[in-house]
Short mmCIF file of N, CA, C and O in Angstrom, two decimals:
data_model
loop_
_atom_site.label_atom_id
_atom_site.label_comp_id
_atom_site.label_asym_id
_atom_site.label_seq_id
_atom_site.Cartn_x
_atom_site.Cartn_y
_atom_site.Cartn_z
N UNK A 1434 209.24 66.67 315.70
CA UNK A 1434 209.60 66.34 314.32
C UNK A 1434 211.00 66.78 314.02
O UNK A 1434 211.41 67.89 314.42
N UNK A 1435 211.78 66.01 313.36
CA UNK A 1435 213.15 66.43 313.03
C UNK A 1435 213.13 67.51 312.01
O UNK A 1435 212.21 67.62 311.20
N UNK A 1436 214.17 68.33 311.97
CA UNK A 1436 214.27 69.35 310.98
C UNK A 1436 215.40 69.00 309.98
O UNK A 1436 216.30 68.29 310.30
N UNK A 1437 215.24 69.51 308.79
CA UNK A 1437 216.26 69.39 307.77
C UNK A 1437 216.57 70.76 307.21
O UNK A 1437 215.78 71.36 306.54
N UNK A 1438 217.72 71.33 307.61
CA UNK A 1438 218.04 72.68 307.22
C UNK A 1438 217.01 73.67 307.84
O UNK A 1438 216.73 73.53 309.02
N UNK A 1439 216.45 74.54 307.02
CA UNK A 1439 215.46 75.46 307.52
C UNK A 1439 214.04 74.90 307.31
O UNK A 1439 213.10 75.55 307.65
N UNK A 1440 213.90 73.73 306.74
CA UNK A 1440 212.62 73.11 306.50
C UNK A 1440 212.33 72.06 307.52
O UNK A 1440 213.21 71.40 307.97
N UNK A 1441 211.07 71.94 307.91
CA UNK A 1441 210.66 70.95 308.84
C UNK A 1441 210.40 69.64 308.08
O UNK A 1441 209.80 69.61 307.00
N UNK A 1442 210.85 68.53 308.61
CA UNK A 1442 210.60 67.26 308.03
C UNK A 1442 209.37 66.66 308.67
O UNK A 1442 209.29 66.51 309.87
N UNK A 1443 208.37 66.39 307.89
CA UNK A 1443 207.13 65.78 308.38
C UNK A 1443 207.23 64.28 308.02
O UNK A 1443 207.27 63.91 306.83
N UNK A 1444 207.38 63.44 309.03
CA UNK A 1444 207.74 62.03 308.80
C UNK A 1444 206.62 61.02 308.87
O UNK A 1444 206.87 59.85 308.81
N UNK A 1445 205.38 61.45 308.93
CA UNK A 1445 204.27 60.50 309.05
C UNK A 1445 203.24 60.82 307.92
O UNK A 1445 202.91 62.03 307.71
N UNK A 1446 202.72 59.83 307.25
CA UNK A 1446 201.80 60.10 306.13
C UNK A 1446 200.51 60.85 306.60
O UNK A 1446 200.05 61.71 305.92
N UNK A 1447 199.99 60.48 307.77
CA UNK A 1447 198.81 61.16 308.23
C UNK A 1447 199.11 62.62 308.57
O UNK A 1447 198.32 63.52 308.30
N UNK A 1448 200.26 62.85 309.16
CA UNK A 1448 200.66 64.22 309.50
C UNK A 1448 200.82 65.01 308.20
O UNK A 1448 200.37 66.19 308.13
N UNK A 1449 201.45 64.41 307.20
CA UNK A 1449 201.62 65.09 305.93
C UNK A 1449 200.28 65.40 305.34
O UNK A 1449 200.07 66.55 304.77
N UNK A 1450 199.35 64.50 305.34
CA UNK A 1450 198.01 64.73 304.80
C UNK A 1450 197.36 65.92 305.47
O UNK A 1450 196.79 66.83 304.80
N UNK A 1451 197.39 65.95 306.77
CA UNK A 1451 196.73 67.07 307.50
C UNK A 1451 197.47 68.38 307.26
O UNK A 1451 196.79 69.42 306.96
N UNK A 1452 198.77 68.36 307.26
CA UNK A 1452 199.55 69.60 306.98
C UNK A 1452 199.26 70.15 305.55
O UNK A 1452 198.99 71.34 305.38
N UNK A 1453 199.25 69.30 304.60
CA UNK A 1453 198.92 69.73 303.22
C UNK A 1453 197.51 70.27 303.11
O UNK A 1453 197.28 71.24 302.39
N UNK A 1454 196.59 69.64 303.75
CA UNK A 1454 195.22 70.06 303.77
C UNK A 1454 195.08 71.48 304.35
O UNK A 1454 194.40 72.36 303.83
N UNK A 1455 195.79 71.69 305.47
CA UNK A 1455 195.78 73.08 306.06
C UNK A 1455 196.43 74.04 305.16
O UNK A 1455 195.97 75.19 304.96
N UNK A 1456 197.54 73.68 304.52
CA UNK A 1456 198.27 74.54 303.60
C UNK A 1456 197.41 74.97 302.41
O UNK A 1456 197.45 76.14 301.99
N UNK A 1457 196.61 74.05 301.95
CA UNK A 1457 195.78 74.31 300.79
C UNK A 1457 194.43 75.02 301.10
O UNK A 1457 193.74 75.51 300.26
N UNK A 1458 194.05 74.88 302.43
CA UNK A 1458 192.75 75.42 302.87
C UNK A 1458 192.95 76.20 304.18
O UNK A 1458 192.57 75.75 305.23
N UNK A 1459 193.55 77.43 304.11
CA UNK A 1459 193.74 78.19 305.29
C UNK A 1459 192.43 78.42 306.05
O UNK A 1459 191.39 78.51 305.42
N UNK A 1460 192.49 78.44 307.34
CA UNK A 1460 191.34 78.65 308.24
C UNK A 1460 190.42 77.46 308.25
O UNK A 1460 189.25 77.57 308.62
N UNK A 1461 190.91 76.24 307.92
CA UNK A 1461 190.11 75.06 308.00
C UNK A 1461 189.93 74.58 309.43
O UNK A 1461 190.85 74.70 310.23
N UNK A 1462 188.72 74.13 309.77
CA UNK A 1462 188.44 73.68 311.10
C UNK A 1462 188.85 72.21 311.29
O UNK A 1462 188.99 71.47 310.32
N UNK A 1463 188.95 71.82 312.58
CA UNK A 1463 189.25 70.40 312.85
C UNK A 1463 188.16 69.50 312.34
O UNK A 1463 188.43 68.39 311.84
N UNK A 1464 186.89 69.94 312.44
CA UNK A 1464 185.80 69.12 311.94
C UNK A 1464 185.93 68.91 310.47
O UNK A 1464 185.72 67.78 309.96
N UNK A 1465 186.30 69.93 309.68
CA UNK A 1465 186.46 69.82 308.21
C UNK A 1465 187.60 68.86 307.93
O UNK A 1465 187.55 68.12 306.96
N UNK A 1466 188.66 68.99 308.70
CA UNK A 1466 189.80 68.06 308.50
C UNK A 1466 189.37 66.63 308.72
O UNK A 1466 189.69 65.76 307.91
N UNK A 1467 188.58 66.35 309.74
CA UNK A 1467 188.07 65.00 310.02
C UNK A 1467 187.19 64.57 308.88
O UNK A 1467 187.32 63.39 308.42
N UNK A 1468 186.33 65.45 308.35
CA UNK A 1468 185.44 65.03 307.26
C UNK A 1468 186.18 64.71 306.02
O UNK A 1468 185.88 63.74 305.29
N UNK A 1469 187.21 65.51 305.70
CA UNK A 1469 187.97 65.29 304.46
C UNK A 1469 188.94 64.13 304.50
O UNK A 1469 189.22 63.52 303.47
N UNK A 1470 189.52 63.84 305.63
CA UNK A 1470 190.52 62.81 305.78
C UNK A 1470 189.95 61.47 306.22
O UNK A 1470 190.56 60.46 306.07
N UNK A 1471 188.77 61.52 306.86
CA UNK A 1471 188.14 60.34 307.51
C UNK A 1471 189.02 59.83 308.64
O UNK A 1471 188.92 58.67 308.97
N UNK A 1472 189.84 60.71 309.26
CA UNK A 1472 190.57 60.35 310.43
C UNK A 1472 189.67 60.59 311.66
O UNK A 1472 188.81 61.41 311.61
N UNK A 1473 189.89 59.86 312.73
CA UNK A 1473 189.11 60.03 313.95
C UNK A 1473 189.43 61.38 314.59
O UNK A 1473 190.49 62.01 314.28
N UNK A 1474 188.52 61.80 315.46
CA UNK A 1474 188.75 63.06 316.16
C UNK A 1474 190.02 63.03 317.02
O UNK A 1474 190.75 63.99 316.98
N UNK A 1475 190.27 61.95 317.68
CA UNK A 1475 191.53 61.84 318.46
C UNK A 1475 192.78 61.89 317.62
O UNK A 1475 193.76 62.56 318.01
N UNK A 1476 192.70 61.30 316.45
CA UNK A 1476 193.88 61.35 315.54
C UNK A 1476 194.10 62.77 315.03
O UNK A 1476 195.24 63.30 315.03
N UNK A 1477 193.05 63.43 314.62
CA UNK A 1477 193.20 64.86 314.12
C UNK A 1477 193.66 65.73 315.23
O UNK A 1477 194.62 66.55 315.06
N UNK A 1478 193.11 65.58 316.42
CA UNK A 1478 193.55 66.39 317.57
C UNK A 1478 195.02 66.16 317.93
O UNK A 1478 195.77 67.11 318.23
N UNK A 1479 195.47 64.88 317.88
CA UNK A 1479 196.86 64.59 318.14
C UNK A 1479 197.77 65.20 317.13
O UNK A 1479 198.78 65.82 317.45
N UNK A 1480 197.39 65.09 315.87
CA UNK A 1480 198.25 65.67 314.77
C UNK A 1480 198.27 67.18 314.88
O UNK A 1480 199.34 67.81 314.70
N UNK A 1481 197.09 67.82 315.11
CA UNK A 1481 197.06 69.29 315.23
C UNK A 1481 197.95 69.72 316.39
O UNK A 1481 198.70 70.70 316.30
N UNK A 1482 197.91 69.03 317.51
CA UNK A 1482 198.71 69.32 318.66
C UNK A 1482 200.24 69.20 318.35
O UNK A 1482 201.05 70.06 318.74
N UNK A 1483 200.56 68.16 317.58
CA UNK A 1483 201.94 67.95 317.21
C UNK A 1483 202.42 69.08 316.29
O UNK A 1483 203.52 69.60 316.43
N UNK A 1484 201.61 69.43 315.30
CA UNK A 1484 201.99 70.50 314.34
C UNK A 1484 202.08 71.82 315.03
O UNK A 1484 202.97 72.63 314.70
N UNK A 1485 201.17 72.10 315.99
CA UNK A 1485 201.25 73.32 316.74
C UNK A 1485 202.50 73.38 317.60
O UNK A 1485 203.21 74.39 317.67
N UNK A 1486 202.78 72.27 318.32
CA UNK A 1486 203.94 72.20 319.19
C UNK A 1486 205.28 72.40 318.37
O UNK A 1486 206.24 72.94 318.92
N UNK A 1487 205.23 71.92 317.14
CA UNK A 1487 206.42 72.05 316.29
C UNK A 1487 206.52 73.41 315.61
O UNK A 1487 207.48 73.68 314.84
N UNK A 1488 205.52 74.27 315.84
CA UNK A 1488 205.52 75.59 315.27
C UNK A 1488 205.22 75.71 313.78
O UNK A 1488 205.53 76.66 313.17
N UNK A 1489 204.51 74.65 313.25
CA UNK A 1489 204.21 74.65 311.84
C UNK A 1489 202.84 75.26 311.55
O UNK A 1489 202.67 75.76 310.40
N UNK A 1490 201.91 75.18 312.45
CA UNK A 1490 200.57 75.71 312.21
C UNK A 1490 200.16 76.57 313.43
O UNK A 1490 200.80 76.47 314.48
N UNK A 1491 199.12 77.34 313.20
CA UNK A 1491 198.52 78.12 314.28
C UNK A 1491 197.02 78.17 314.10
O UNK A 1491 196.53 77.93 312.99
N UNK A 1492 196.34 78.44 315.21
CA UNK A 1492 194.84 78.57 315.16
C UNK A 1492 194.57 80.07 315.11
O UNK A 1492 195.14 80.83 315.88
N UNK A 1493 193.67 80.45 314.19
CA UNK A 1493 193.33 81.89 314.06
C UNK A 1493 191.86 82.03 314.14
O UNK A 1493 191.09 81.21 313.62
N UNK A 1494 191.38 83.12 314.84
CA UNK A 1494 189.98 83.41 314.91
C UNK A 1494 189.40 82.92 316.22
O UNK A 1494 190.10 82.48 317.09
N UNK A 1495 188.07 82.96 316.24
CA UNK A 1495 187.35 82.55 317.48
C UNK A 1495 187.30 81.07 317.58
O UNK A 1495 187.49 80.35 316.61
N UNK A 1496 186.94 80.58 318.78
CA UNK A 1496 186.82 79.14 319.01
C UNK A 1496 185.74 78.56 318.14
O UNK A 1496 185.80 77.44 317.69
N UNK A 1497 184.67 79.35 317.86
CA UNK A 1497 183.54 78.85 317.14
C UNK A 1497 183.73 78.87 315.61
O UNK A 1497 183.39 77.96 314.93
N UNK A 1498 184.35 79.96 315.11
CA UNK A 1498 184.44 80.11 313.65
C UNK A 1498 185.83 80.15 313.13
O UNK A 1498 186.04 80.24 311.92
N UNK A 1499 186.82 79.97 314.00
CA UNK A 1499 188.22 80.05 313.53
C UNK A 1499 188.70 78.74 312.90
O UNK A 1499 187.89 77.81 312.75
N UNK A 1500 189.95 78.69 312.56
CA UNK A 1500 190.51 77.54 311.90
C UNK A 1500 192.04 77.55 311.94
O UNK A 1500 192.66 78.49 312.44
N UNK A 1501 192.63 76.54 311.35
CA UNK A 1501 194.05 76.37 311.38
C UNK A 1501 194.65 76.84 310.07
O UNK A 1501 194.04 76.79 309.04
N UNK A 1502 195.88 77.35 310.18
CA UNK A 1502 196.60 77.84 309.05
C UNK A 1502 198.09 77.60 309.26
O UNK A 1502 198.56 77.45 310.37
N UNK A 1503 198.83 77.45 308.13
CA UNK A 1503 200.27 77.28 308.24
C UNK A 1503 200.88 78.63 308.71
O UNK A 1503 200.52 79.67 308.24
N UNK A 1504 201.83 78.55 309.64
CA UNK A 1504 202.52 79.75 310.13
C UNK A 1504 203.37 80.29 309.04
O UNK A 1504 203.97 79.59 308.30
N UNK A 1505 203.32 81.62 308.90
CA UNK A 1505 204.06 82.28 307.84
C UNK A 1505 205.51 81.97 307.90
O UNK A 1505 206.19 81.90 306.84
N UNK A 1506 206.11 81.83 309.07
CA UNK A 1506 207.53 81.61 309.17
C UNK A 1506 207.94 80.21 308.67
O UNK A 1506 209.09 79.93 308.38
N UNK A 1507 206.95 79.28 308.41
CA UNK A 1507 207.33 77.99 307.87
C UNK A 1507 207.11 77.87 306.40
O UNK A 1507 207.52 76.90 305.78
N UNK A 1508 206.57 78.90 305.79
CA UNK A 1508 206.37 78.88 304.37
C UNK A 1508 207.65 79.37 303.73
O UNK A 1508 208.21 80.36 304.10
N UNK A 1509 208.18 78.62 302.77
CA UNK A 1509 209.48 78.93 302.15
C UNK A 1509 209.32 80.17 301.32
O UNK A 1509 208.49 80.29 300.42
N UNK A 1510 210.18 81.16 301.60
CA UNK A 1510 210.16 82.41 300.86
C UNK A 1510 211.00 82.23 299.56
O UNK A 1510 211.87 81.40 299.45
N UNK A 1511 210.63 83.03 298.54
CA UNK A 1511 211.37 82.98 297.24
C UNK A 1511 212.82 83.36 297.50
O UNK A 1511 213.14 84.14 298.41
N UNK A 1512 213.70 82.81 296.70
CA UNK A 1512 215.13 83.10 296.84
C UNK A 1512 215.42 84.59 296.52
O UNK A 1512 214.78 85.15 295.68
N UNK A 1513 216.32 85.17 297.30
CA UNK A 1513 216.74 86.53 297.07
C UNK A 1513 217.50 86.62 295.74
O UNK A 1513 218.02 85.64 295.24
N UNK A 1514 217.51 87.81 295.19
CA UNK A 1514 218.22 87.99 293.92
C UNK A 1514 219.65 87.48 293.95
O UNK A 1514 220.14 86.85 293.00
N UNK A 1515 220.36 87.67 295.05
CA UNK A 1515 221.76 87.24 295.13
C UNK A 1515 221.87 85.72 295.21
O UNK A 1515 222.94 85.17 294.94
N UNK A 1516 220.78 84.99 295.58
CA UNK A 1516 220.80 83.55 295.72
C UNK A 1516 220.38 82.89 294.39
O UNK A 1516 220.54 81.68 294.29
N UNK A 1517 219.87 83.60 293.47
CA UNK A 1517 219.36 82.96 292.23
C UNK A 1517 220.52 82.59 291.35
O UNK A 1517 221.56 83.32 291.27
N UNK A 1518 220.43 81.43 290.67
CA UNK A 1518 221.48 81.00 289.78
C UNK A 1518 221.49 81.78 288.51
O UNK A 1518 220.37 82.02 287.91
N UNK A 1519 222.62 82.15 288.05
CA UNK A 1519 222.69 82.91 286.76
C UNK A 1519 223.31 82.08 285.70
O UNK A 1519 223.35 82.50 284.53
N UNK A 1520 223.74 80.88 285.97
CA UNK A 1520 224.40 80.00 284.97
C UNK A 1520 223.41 79.12 284.24
O UNK A 1520 223.85 78.23 283.50
N UNK A 1521 222.14 79.30 284.44
CA UNK A 1521 221.12 78.44 283.82
C UNK A 1521 220.78 78.96 282.49
O UNK A 1521 220.61 80.11 282.22
#
């Protein structure tokens, strides 16, 4: 996936859907992603592989009960005090 600045650009609607679902539901399983999106198992697995390879998500927990979550390094941190605008 191409990057824009420090943010990753997610350029496919299905990939965006899965990424947002993971962001809103940490520790979600691939099965739950398939149930909620109605995407096929191969589509979900391909998207999860792509997001993992791009460093956007990670798998946490055991194989049986674990799930996917957004990597902390990809979550945008609040602006530092020196970066906040004071002219507003």
